CSV table of C-alpha atoms in Angstrom, one decimal:
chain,number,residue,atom,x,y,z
A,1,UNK,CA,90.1,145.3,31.1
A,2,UNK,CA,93.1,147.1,31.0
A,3,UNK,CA,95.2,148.3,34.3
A,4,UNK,CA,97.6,150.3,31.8
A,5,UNK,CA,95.7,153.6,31.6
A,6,UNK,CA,96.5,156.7,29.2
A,7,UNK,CA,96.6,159.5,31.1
A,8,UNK,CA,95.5,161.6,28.1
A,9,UNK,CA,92.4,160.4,28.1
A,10,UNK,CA,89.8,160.3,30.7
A,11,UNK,CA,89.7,156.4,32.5
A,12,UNK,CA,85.8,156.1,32.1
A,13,UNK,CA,86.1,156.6,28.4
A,14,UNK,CA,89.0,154.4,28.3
A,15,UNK,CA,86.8,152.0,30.5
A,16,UNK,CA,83.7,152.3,27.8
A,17,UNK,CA,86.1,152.0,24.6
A,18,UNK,CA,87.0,148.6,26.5
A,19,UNK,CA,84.0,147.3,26.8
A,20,UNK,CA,82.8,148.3,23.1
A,21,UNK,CA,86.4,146.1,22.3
A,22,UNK,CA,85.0,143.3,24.0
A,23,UNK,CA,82.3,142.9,22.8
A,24,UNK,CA,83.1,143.6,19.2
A,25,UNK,CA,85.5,140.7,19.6
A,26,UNK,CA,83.2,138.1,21.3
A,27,UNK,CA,84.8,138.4,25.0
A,28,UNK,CA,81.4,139.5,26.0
A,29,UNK,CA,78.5,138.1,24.1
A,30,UNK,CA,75.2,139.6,23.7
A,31,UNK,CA,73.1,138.8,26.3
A,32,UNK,CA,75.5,138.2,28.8
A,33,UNK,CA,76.2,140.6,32.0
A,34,UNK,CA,78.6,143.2,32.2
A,35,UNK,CA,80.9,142.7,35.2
A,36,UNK,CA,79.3,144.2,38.4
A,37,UNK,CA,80.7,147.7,39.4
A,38,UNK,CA,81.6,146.2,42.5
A,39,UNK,CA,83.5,143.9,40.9
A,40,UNK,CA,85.5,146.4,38.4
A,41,UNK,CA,86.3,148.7,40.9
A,42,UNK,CA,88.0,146.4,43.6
A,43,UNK,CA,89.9,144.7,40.7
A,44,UNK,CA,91.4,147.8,39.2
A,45,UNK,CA,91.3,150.0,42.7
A,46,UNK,CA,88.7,152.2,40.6
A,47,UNK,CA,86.2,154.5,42.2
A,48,UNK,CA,83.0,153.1,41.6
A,49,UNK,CA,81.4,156.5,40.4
A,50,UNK,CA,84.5,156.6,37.1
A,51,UNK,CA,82.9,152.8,36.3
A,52,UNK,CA,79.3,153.9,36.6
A,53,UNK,CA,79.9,156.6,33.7
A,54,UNK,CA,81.2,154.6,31.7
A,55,UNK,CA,78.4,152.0,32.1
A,56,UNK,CA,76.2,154.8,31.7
A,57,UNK,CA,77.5,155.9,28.6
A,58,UNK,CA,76.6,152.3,27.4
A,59,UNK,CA,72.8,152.3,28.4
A,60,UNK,CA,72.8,155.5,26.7
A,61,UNK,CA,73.9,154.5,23.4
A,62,UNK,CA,71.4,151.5,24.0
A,63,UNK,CA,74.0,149.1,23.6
A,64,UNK,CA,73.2,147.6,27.0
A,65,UNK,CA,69.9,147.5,29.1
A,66,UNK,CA,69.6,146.9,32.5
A,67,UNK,CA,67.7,144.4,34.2
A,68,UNK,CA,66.0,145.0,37.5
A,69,UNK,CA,68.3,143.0,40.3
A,70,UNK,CA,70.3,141.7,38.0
A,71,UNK,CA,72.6,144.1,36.2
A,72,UNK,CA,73.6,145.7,32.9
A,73,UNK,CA,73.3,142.9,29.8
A,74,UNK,CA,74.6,143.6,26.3
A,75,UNK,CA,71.8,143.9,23.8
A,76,UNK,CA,71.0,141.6,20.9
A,77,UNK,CA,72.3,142.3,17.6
A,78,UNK,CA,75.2,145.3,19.1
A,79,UNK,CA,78.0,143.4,17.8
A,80,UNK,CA,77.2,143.7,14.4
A,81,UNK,CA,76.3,147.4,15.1
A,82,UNK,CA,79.0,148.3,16.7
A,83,UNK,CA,81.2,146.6,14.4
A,84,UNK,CA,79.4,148.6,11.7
A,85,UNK,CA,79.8,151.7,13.6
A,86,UNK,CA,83.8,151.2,14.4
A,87,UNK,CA,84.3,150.6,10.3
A,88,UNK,CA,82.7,153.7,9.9
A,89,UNK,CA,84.4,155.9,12.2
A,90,UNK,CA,87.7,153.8,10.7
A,91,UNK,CA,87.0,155.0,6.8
A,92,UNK,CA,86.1,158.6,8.0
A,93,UNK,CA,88.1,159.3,10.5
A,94,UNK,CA,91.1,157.0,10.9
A,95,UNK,CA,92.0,156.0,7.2
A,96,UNK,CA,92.4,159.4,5.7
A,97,UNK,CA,95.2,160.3,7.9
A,98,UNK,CA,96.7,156.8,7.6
A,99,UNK,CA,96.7,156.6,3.5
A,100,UNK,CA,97.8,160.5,3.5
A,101,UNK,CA,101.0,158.8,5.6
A,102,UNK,CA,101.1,155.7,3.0
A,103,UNK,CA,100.9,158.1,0.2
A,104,UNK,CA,103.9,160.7,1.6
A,105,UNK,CA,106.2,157.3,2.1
A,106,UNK,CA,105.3,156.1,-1.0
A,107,UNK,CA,104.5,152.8,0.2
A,108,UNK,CA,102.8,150.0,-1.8
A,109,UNK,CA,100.4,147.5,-1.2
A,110,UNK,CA,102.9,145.1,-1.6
A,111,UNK,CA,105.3,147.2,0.8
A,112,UNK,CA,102.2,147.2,3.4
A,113,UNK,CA,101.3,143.5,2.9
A,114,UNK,CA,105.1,141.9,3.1
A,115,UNK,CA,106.5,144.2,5.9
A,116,UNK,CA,104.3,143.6,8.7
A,117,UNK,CA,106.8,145.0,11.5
A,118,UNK,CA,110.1,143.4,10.0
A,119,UNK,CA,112.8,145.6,9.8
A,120,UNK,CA,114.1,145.8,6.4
């Protein structure tokens, strides 16, 4: 998890939007245990309490479920929801803004498959 934190946005949703990241890219695999709240908080001098809503905004989106004594454990099958959701949320909400910007530069597909962050 990151230690670089946007100050626009609040940390726990920052902290939540990591752990959906990580999971969607296999760095935490369903079944497995989230880290301990303990543990997050002394690594990133966090308040517990900023952790715990973010973990609680997983269990209620059901993508994790806790385990008596044992902790917070991604569910089966949430990566491939979760990735399903993200490409959503990409095409509807991300995507127009980012071809309206393609379309005002007049950029082609070639432009946007050749140029990847060389300078011209």
């Amino acid at each position: 998890m990151s230690e670089q934190w946007n100050k626009e946005t609040p940390i726990y949703l920052q902290l939540y939007q990591q752990v959906v990241s990580r999971i969607l890219d296999g760095y935490i695999k369903e079944g497995e245990a989230l880290p301990s709240v303990r543990n997050v908080a002394a690594q990133y001098q966090l308040n517990p309490i900023t952790i715990s809503k973010a973990y609680q905004m997983l269990q209620d989106e059901d993508i994790v479920e806790k385990q008596r004594g044992k902790g917070l454990f991604v569910k089966p099958g949430m990566q491939n929801l979760m990735l399903s959701r993200e490409r959503e949320t990409f095409l509807t909400k991300q995507w127009p803004s980012i071809l309206s910007q393609i379309n005002r530069l007049k950029l082609s597909a070639h432009d946007l498959l050749t140029n990847q962050g060389e300078n011209s």
